[in-house]
PDB file of C-alpha atoms in Angstrom:
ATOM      1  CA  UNK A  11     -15.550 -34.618  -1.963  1.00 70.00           C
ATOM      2  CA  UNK A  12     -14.177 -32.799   0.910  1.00 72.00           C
ATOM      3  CA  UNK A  13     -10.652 -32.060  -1.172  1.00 69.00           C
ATOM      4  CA  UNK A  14     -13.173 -30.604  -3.565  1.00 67.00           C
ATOM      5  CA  UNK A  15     -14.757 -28.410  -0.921  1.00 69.00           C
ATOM      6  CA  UNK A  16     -11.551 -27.652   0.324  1.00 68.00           C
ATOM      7  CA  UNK A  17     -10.170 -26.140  -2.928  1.00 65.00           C
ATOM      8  CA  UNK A  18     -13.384 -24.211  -3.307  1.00 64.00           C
ATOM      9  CA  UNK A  19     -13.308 -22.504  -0.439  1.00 66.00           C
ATOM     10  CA  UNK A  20      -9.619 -21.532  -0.944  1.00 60.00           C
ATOM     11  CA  UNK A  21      -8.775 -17.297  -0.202  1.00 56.00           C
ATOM     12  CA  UNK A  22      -5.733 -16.132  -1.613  1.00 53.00           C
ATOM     13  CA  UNK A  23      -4.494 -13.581  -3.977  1.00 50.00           C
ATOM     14  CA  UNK A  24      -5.373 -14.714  -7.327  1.00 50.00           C
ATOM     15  CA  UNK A  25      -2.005 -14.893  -8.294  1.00 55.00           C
ATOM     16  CA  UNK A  26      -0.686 -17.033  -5.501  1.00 64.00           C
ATOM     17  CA  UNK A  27      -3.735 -19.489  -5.421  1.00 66.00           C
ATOM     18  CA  UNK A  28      -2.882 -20.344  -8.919  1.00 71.00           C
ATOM     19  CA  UNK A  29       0.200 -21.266  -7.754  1.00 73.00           C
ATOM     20  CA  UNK A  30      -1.226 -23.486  -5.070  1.00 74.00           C
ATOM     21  CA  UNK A  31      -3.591 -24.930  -7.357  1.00 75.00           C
ATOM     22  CA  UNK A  32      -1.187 -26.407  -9.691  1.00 77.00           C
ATOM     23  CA  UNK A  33       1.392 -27.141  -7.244  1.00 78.00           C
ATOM     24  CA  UNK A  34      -1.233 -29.639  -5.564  1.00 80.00           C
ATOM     25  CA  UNK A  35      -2.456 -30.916  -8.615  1.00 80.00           C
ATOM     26  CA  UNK A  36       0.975 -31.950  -9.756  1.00 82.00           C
ATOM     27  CA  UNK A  37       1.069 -33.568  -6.271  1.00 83.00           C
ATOM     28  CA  UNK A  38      -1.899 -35.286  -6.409  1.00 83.00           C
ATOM     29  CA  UNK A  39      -1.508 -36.861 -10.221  1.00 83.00           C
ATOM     30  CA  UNK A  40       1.664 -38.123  -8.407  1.00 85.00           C
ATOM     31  CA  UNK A  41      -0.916 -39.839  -5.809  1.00 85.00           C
ATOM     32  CA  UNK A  42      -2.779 -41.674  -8.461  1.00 86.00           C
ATOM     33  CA  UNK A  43       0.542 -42.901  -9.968  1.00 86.00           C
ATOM     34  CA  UNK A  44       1.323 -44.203  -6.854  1.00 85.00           C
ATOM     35  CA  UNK A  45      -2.061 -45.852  -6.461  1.00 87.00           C
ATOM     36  CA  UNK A  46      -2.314 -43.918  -3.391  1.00 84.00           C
ATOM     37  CA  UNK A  47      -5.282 -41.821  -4.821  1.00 82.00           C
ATOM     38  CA  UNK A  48      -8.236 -42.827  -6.470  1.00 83.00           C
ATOM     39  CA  UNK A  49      -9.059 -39.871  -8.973  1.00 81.00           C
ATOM     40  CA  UNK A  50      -8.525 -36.138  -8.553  1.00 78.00           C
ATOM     41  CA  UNK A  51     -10.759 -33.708  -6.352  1.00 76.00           C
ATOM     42  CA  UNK A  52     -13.057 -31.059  -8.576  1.00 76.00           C
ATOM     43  CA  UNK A  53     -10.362 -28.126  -8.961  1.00 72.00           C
ATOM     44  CA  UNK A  54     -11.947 -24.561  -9.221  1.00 66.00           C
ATOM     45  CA  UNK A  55     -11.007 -22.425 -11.578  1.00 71.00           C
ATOM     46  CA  UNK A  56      -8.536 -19.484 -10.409  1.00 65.00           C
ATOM     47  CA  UNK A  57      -7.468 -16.299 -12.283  1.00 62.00           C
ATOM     48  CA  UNK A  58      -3.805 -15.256 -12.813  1.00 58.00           C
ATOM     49  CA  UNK A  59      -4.893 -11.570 -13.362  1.00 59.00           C
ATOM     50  CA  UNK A  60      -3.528  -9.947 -10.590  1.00 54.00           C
ATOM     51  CA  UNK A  61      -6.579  -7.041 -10.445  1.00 55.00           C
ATOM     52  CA  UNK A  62      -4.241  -4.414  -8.384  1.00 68.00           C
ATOM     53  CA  UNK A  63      -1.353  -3.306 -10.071  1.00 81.00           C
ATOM     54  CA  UNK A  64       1.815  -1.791  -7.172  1.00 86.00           C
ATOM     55  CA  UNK A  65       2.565   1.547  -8.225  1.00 91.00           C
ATOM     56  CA  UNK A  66       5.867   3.045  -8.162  1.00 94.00           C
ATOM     57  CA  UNK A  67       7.130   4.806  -5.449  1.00 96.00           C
ATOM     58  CA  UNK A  68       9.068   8.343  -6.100  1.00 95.00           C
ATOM     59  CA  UNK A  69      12.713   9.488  -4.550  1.00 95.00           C
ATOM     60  CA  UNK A  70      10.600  11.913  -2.957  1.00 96.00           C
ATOM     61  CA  UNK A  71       8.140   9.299  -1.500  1.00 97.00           C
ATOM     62  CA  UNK A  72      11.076   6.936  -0.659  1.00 97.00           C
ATOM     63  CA  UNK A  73      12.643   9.777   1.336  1.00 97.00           C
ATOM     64  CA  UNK A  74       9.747  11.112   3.188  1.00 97.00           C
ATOM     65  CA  UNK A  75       9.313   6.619   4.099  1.00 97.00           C
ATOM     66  CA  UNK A  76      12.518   6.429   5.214  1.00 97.00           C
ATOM     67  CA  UNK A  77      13.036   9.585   7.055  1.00 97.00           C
ATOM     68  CA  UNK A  78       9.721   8.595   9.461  1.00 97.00           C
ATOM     69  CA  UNK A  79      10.866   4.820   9.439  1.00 96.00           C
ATOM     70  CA  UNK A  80      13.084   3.517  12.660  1.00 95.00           C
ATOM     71  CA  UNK A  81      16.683   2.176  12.096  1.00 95.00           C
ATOM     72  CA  UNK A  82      17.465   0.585  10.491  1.00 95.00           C
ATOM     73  CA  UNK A  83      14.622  -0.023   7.856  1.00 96.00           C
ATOM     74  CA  UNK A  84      15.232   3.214   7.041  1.00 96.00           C
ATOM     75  CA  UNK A  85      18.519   2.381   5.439  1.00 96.00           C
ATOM     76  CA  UNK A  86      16.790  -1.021   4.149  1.00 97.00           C
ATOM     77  CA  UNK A  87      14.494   1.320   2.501  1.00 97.00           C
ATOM     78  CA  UNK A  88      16.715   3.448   0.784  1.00 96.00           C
ATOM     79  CA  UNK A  89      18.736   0.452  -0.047  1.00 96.00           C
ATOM     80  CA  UNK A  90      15.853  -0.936  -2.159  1.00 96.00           C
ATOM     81  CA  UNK A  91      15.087   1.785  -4.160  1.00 96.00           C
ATOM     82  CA  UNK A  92      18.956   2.568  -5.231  1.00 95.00           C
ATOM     83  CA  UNK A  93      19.801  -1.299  -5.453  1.00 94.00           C
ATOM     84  CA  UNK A  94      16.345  -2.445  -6.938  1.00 94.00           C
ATOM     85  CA  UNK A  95      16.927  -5.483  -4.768  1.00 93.00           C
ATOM     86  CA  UNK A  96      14.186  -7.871  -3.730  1.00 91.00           C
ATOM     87  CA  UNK A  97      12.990  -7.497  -0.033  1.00 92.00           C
ATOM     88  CA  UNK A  98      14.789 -11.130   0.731  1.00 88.00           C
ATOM     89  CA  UNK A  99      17.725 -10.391  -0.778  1.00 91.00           C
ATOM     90  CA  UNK A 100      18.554  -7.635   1.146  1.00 93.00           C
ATOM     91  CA  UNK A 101      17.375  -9.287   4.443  1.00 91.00           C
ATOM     92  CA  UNK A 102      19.849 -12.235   3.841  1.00 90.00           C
ATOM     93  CA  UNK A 103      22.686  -9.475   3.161  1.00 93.00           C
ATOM     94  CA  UNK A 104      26.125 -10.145   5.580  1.00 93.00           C
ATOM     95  CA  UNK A 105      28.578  -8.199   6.467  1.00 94.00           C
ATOM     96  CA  UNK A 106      31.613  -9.729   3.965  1.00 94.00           C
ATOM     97  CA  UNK A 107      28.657  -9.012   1.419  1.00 93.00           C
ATOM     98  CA  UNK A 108      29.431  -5.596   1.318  1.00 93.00           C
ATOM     99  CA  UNK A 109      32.767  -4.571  -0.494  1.00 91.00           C
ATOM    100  CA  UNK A 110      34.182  -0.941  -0.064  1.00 87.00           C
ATOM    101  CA  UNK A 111      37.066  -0.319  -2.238  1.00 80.00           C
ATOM    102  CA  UNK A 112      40.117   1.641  -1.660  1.00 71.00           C
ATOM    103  CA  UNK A 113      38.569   4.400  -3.415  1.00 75.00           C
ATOM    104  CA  UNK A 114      35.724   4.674  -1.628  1.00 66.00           C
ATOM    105  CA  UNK A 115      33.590   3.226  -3.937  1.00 80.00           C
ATOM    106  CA  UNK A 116      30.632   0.244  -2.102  1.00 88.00           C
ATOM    107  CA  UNK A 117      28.783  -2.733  -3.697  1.00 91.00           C
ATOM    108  CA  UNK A 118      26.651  -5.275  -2.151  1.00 92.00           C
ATOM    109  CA  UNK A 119      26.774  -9.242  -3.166  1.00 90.00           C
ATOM    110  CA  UNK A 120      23.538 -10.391  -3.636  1.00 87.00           C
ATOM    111  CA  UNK A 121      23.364 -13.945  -3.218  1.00 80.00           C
ATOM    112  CA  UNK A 122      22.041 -16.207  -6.119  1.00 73.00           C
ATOM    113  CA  UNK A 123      20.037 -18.493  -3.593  1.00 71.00           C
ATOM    114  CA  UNK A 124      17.952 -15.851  -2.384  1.00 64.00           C
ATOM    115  CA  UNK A 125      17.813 -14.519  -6.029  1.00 61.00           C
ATOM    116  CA  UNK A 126      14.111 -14.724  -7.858  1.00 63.00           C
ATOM    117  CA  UNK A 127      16.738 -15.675 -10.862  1.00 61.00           C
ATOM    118  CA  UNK A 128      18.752 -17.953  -8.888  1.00 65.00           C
ATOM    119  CA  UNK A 129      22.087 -16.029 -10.094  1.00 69.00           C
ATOM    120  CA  UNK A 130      24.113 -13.939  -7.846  1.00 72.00           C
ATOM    121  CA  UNK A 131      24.886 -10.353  -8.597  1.00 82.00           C
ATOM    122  CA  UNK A 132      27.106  -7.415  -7.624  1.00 86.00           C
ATOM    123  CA  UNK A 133      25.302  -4.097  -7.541  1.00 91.00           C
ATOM    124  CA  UNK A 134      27.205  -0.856  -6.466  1.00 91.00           C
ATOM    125  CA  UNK A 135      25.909   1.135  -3.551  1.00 92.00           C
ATOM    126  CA  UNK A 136      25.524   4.863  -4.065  1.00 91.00           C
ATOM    127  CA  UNK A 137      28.116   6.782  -1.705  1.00 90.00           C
ATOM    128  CA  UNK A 138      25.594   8.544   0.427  1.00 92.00           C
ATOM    129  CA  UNK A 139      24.760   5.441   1.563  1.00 94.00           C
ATOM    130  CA  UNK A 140      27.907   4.289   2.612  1.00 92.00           C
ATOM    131  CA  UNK A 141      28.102   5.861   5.841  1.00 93.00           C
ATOM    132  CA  UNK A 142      24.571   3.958   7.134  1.00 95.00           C
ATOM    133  CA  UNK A 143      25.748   0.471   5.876  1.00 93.00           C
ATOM    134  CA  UNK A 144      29.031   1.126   7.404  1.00 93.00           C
ATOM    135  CA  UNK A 145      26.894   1.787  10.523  1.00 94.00           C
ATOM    136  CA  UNK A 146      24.831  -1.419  10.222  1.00 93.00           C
ATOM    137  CA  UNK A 147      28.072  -3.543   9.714  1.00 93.00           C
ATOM    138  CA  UNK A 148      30.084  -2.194  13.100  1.00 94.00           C
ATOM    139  CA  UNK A 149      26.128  -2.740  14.976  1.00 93.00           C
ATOM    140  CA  UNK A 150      25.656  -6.377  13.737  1.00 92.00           C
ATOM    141  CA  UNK A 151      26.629  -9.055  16.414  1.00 90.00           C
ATOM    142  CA  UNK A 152      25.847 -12.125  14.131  1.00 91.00           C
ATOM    143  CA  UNK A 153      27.059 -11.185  10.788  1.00 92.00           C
ATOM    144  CA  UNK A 154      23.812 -10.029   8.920  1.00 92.00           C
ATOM    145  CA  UNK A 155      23.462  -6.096   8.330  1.00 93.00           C
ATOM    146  CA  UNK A 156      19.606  -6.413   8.750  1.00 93.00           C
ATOM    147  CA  UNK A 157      19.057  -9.092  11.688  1.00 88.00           C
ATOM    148  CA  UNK A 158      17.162  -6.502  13.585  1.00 84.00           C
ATOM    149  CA  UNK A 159      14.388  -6.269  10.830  1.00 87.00           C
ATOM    150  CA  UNK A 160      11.568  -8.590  11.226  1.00 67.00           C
ATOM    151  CA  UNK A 161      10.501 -11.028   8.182  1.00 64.00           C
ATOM    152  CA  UNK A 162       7.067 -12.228   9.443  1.00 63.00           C
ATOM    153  CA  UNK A 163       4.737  -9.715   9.117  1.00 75.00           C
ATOM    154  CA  UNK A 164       6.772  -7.398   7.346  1.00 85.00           C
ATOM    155  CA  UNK A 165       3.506  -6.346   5.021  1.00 85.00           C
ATOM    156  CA  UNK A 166       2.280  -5.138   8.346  1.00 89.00           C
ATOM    157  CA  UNK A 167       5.002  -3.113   9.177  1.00 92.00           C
ATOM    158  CA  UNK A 168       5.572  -1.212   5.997  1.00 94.00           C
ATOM    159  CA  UNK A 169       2.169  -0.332   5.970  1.00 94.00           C
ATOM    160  CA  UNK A 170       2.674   1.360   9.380  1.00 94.00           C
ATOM    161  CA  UNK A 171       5.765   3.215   8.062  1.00 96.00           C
ATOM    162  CA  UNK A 172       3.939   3.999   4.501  1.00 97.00           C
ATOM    163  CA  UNK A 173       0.866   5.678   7.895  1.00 96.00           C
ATOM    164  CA  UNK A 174       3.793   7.202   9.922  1.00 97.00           C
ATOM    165  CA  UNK A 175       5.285   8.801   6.185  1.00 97.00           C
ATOM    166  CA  UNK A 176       1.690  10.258   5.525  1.00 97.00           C
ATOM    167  CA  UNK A 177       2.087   8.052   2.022  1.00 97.00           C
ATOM    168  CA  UNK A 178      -1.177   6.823   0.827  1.00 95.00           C
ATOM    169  CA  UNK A 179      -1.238   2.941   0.358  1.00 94.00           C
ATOM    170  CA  UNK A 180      -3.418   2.637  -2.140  1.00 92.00           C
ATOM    171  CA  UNK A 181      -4.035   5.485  -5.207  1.00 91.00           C
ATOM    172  CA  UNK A 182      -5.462   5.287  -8.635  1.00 88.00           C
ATOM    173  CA  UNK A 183      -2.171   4.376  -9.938  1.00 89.00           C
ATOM    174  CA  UNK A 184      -1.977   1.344  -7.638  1.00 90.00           C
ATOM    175  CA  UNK A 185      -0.834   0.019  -4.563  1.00 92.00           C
ATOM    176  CA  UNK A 186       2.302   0.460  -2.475  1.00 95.00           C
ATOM    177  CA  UNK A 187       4.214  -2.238  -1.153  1.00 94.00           C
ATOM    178  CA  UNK A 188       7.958  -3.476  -0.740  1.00 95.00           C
ATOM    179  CA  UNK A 189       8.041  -3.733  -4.373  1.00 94.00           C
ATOM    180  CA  UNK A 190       7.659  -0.797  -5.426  1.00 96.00           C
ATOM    181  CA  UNK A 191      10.952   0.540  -3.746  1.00 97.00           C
ATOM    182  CA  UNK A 192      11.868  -1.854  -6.419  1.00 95.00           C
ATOM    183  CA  UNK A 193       9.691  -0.932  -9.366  1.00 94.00           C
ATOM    184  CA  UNK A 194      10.707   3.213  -8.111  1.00 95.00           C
ATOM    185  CA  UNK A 195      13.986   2.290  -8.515  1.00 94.00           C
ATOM    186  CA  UNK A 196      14.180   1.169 -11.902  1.00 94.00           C
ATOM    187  CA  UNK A 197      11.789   3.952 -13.102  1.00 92.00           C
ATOM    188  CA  UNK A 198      13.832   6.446 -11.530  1.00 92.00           C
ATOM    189  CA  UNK A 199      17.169   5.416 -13.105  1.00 92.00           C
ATOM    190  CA  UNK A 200      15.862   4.962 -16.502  1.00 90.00           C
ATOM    191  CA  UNK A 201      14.111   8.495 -16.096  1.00 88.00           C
ATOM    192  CA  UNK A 202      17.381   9.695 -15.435  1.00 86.00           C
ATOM    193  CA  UNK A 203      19.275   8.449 -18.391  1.00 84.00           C
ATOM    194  CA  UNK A 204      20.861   5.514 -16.806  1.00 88.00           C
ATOM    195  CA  UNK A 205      21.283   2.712 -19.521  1.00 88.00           C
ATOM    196  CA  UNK A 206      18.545  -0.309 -19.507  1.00 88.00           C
ATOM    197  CA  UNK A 207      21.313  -2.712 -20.253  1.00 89.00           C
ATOM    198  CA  UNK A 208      22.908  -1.380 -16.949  1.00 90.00           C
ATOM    199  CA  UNK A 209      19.539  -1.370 -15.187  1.00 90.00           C
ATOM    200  CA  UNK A 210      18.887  -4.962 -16.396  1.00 91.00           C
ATOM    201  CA  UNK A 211      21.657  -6.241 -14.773  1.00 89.00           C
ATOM    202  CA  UNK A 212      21.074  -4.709 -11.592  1.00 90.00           C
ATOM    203  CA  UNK A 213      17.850  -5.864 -11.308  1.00 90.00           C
ATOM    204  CA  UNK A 214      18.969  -8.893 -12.187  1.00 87.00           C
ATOM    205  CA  UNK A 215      16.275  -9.252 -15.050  1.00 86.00           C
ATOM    206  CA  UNK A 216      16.671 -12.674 -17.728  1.00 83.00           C
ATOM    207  CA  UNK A 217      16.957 -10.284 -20.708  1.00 85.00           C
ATOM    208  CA  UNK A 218      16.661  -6.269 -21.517  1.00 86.00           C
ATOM    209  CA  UNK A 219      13.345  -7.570 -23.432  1.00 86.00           C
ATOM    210  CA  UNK A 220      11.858  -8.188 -20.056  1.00 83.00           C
ATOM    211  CA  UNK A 221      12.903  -5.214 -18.550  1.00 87.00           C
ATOM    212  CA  UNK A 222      11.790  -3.307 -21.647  1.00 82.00           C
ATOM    213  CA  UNK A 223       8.149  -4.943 -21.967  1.00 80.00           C
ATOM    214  CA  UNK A 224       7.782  -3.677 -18.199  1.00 79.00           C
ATOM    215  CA  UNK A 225       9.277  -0.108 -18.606  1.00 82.00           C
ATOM    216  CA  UNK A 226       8.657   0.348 -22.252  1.00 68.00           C
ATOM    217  CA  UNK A 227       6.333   3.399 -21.520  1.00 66.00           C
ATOM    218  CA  UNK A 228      10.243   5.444 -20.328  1.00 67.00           C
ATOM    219  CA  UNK A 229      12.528   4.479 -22.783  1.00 58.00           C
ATOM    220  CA  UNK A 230      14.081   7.822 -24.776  1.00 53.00           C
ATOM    221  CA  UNK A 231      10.763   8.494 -27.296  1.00 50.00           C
ATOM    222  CA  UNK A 232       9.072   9.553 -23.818  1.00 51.00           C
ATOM    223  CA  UNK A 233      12.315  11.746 -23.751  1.00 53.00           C
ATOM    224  CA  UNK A 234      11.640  13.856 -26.730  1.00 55.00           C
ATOM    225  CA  UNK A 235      13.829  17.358 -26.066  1.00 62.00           C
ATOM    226  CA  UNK A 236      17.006  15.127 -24.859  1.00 57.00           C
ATOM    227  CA  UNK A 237      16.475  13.233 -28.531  1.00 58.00           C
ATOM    228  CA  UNK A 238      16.204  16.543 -30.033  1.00 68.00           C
ATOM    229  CA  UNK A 239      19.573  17.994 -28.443  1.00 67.00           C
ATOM    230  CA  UNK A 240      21.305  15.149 -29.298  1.00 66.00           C
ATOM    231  CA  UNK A 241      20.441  15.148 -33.016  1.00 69.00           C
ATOM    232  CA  UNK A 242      20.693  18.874 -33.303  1.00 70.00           C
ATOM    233  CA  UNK A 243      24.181  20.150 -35.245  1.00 72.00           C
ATOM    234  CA  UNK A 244      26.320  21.858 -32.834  1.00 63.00           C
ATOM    235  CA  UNK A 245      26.745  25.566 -33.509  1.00 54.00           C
ATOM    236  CA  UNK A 246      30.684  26.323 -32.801  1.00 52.00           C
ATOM    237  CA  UNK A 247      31.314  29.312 -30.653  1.00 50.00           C
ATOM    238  CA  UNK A 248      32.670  32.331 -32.128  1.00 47.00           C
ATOM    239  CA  UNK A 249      36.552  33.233 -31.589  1.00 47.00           C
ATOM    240  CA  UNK A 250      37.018  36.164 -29.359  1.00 47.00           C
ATOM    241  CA  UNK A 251      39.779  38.116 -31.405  1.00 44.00           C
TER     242      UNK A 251
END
């Protein structure tokens, strides 16, 4: 009776206590296997439906963050949005995780342990960013680029930067969070052309079909006068004589 109560009185996003539900039950059916419980408590019933979408944060918006953020999450910002990294990913980051070739060219190794996947991942690093990572490497004194960024409370934090930025949290087309450097990210490159397949594989999605159900809404049809270009004949240009 009082696991009953217990469960009932549970406050979490309805996502997550889904998650806890079943994660408990599983435990507890392994109780009464174990003859260590007699039956299971009264479970309430939870919803999946998460009822406030993120929305997806612009260049513009992800500039205007970073610029009135402190060093360095204003480089971990940036990061995000060109990488379309997950928040722990990039916290784990080291230095010998970021490779800058002879050419001048920069990726970052994201490891597959702190991957939502569980498979590591090379994503390249645009070059304007290369001179703030190369910052954060010569400033670390115990090997990680972001040590100096807090992970408890982080929610809290970007929240005051998202204040500081003059960015409203929440809008009509959702709410802002880490993610949606993320979720930006991807929406920006596939606005700009950039191939899914390509964009799959930085985010480090299962399959393009994933991606695609997500981001179907800006694949090429939304991109009518590009298609129309591209299937247009080419008119040759006169000879000058």
């Amino acid at each position: 009776e009082q696991l009953s109560e217990w469960f009932l009185e549970l406050r979490y996003a309805p996502g997550t206590k889904a998650k806890i539900v079943e994660v408990v039950r599983q435990f507890m059916r392994w109780m009464i296997e174990k003859n260590l419980l007699a039956a299971l408590p009264r479970f309430p019933k939870v919803s999946t439906q998460i009822i406030k979408k993120r929305r997806a944060l612009t260049f513009e918006e992800v500039e205007q963050l970073a610029s009135a953020a402190p060093w360095p999450r204003s480089i971990l910002y940036r990061l995000a949005f060109a990488t379309l990294a997950r928040r722990s990913a990039l916290i784990a980051l080291t230095v010998d995780d970021l490779v800058i070739s002879l050419k001048g060219g920069a990726t970052i190794l994201l490891r597959p342990e702190e991957a939502k996947t569980k498979q590591g991942q090379q994503v390249p690093v645009p070059q304007r960013l290369l001179k703030d990572l190369k910052r954060l490497a010569k400033e670390s004194e115990t090997g990680r680029l972001f040590e100096k960024v807090m992970r408890n409370n982080f929610s809290l934090t970007f929240d005051a930067d998202l204040l500081a930025a003059k960015i409203p949290k929440n809008t009509t087309d959702g709410i802002a969070s880490f993610h949606s450097l993320r979720h930006g990210g991807t929406t920006h490159l596939i606005r700009s052309g950039v191939p899914m397949v390509l964009v799959q594989r930085m985010g480090g999605w299962q399959s393009i079909n994933i991606l695609a159900k997500h981001y179907s809404h800006l694949t090429p049809v939304s991109d009518r006068e590009q298609i129309d270009r591209a299937m247009s004949p080419q008119t040759k240009k006169s000879e000058k004589s």
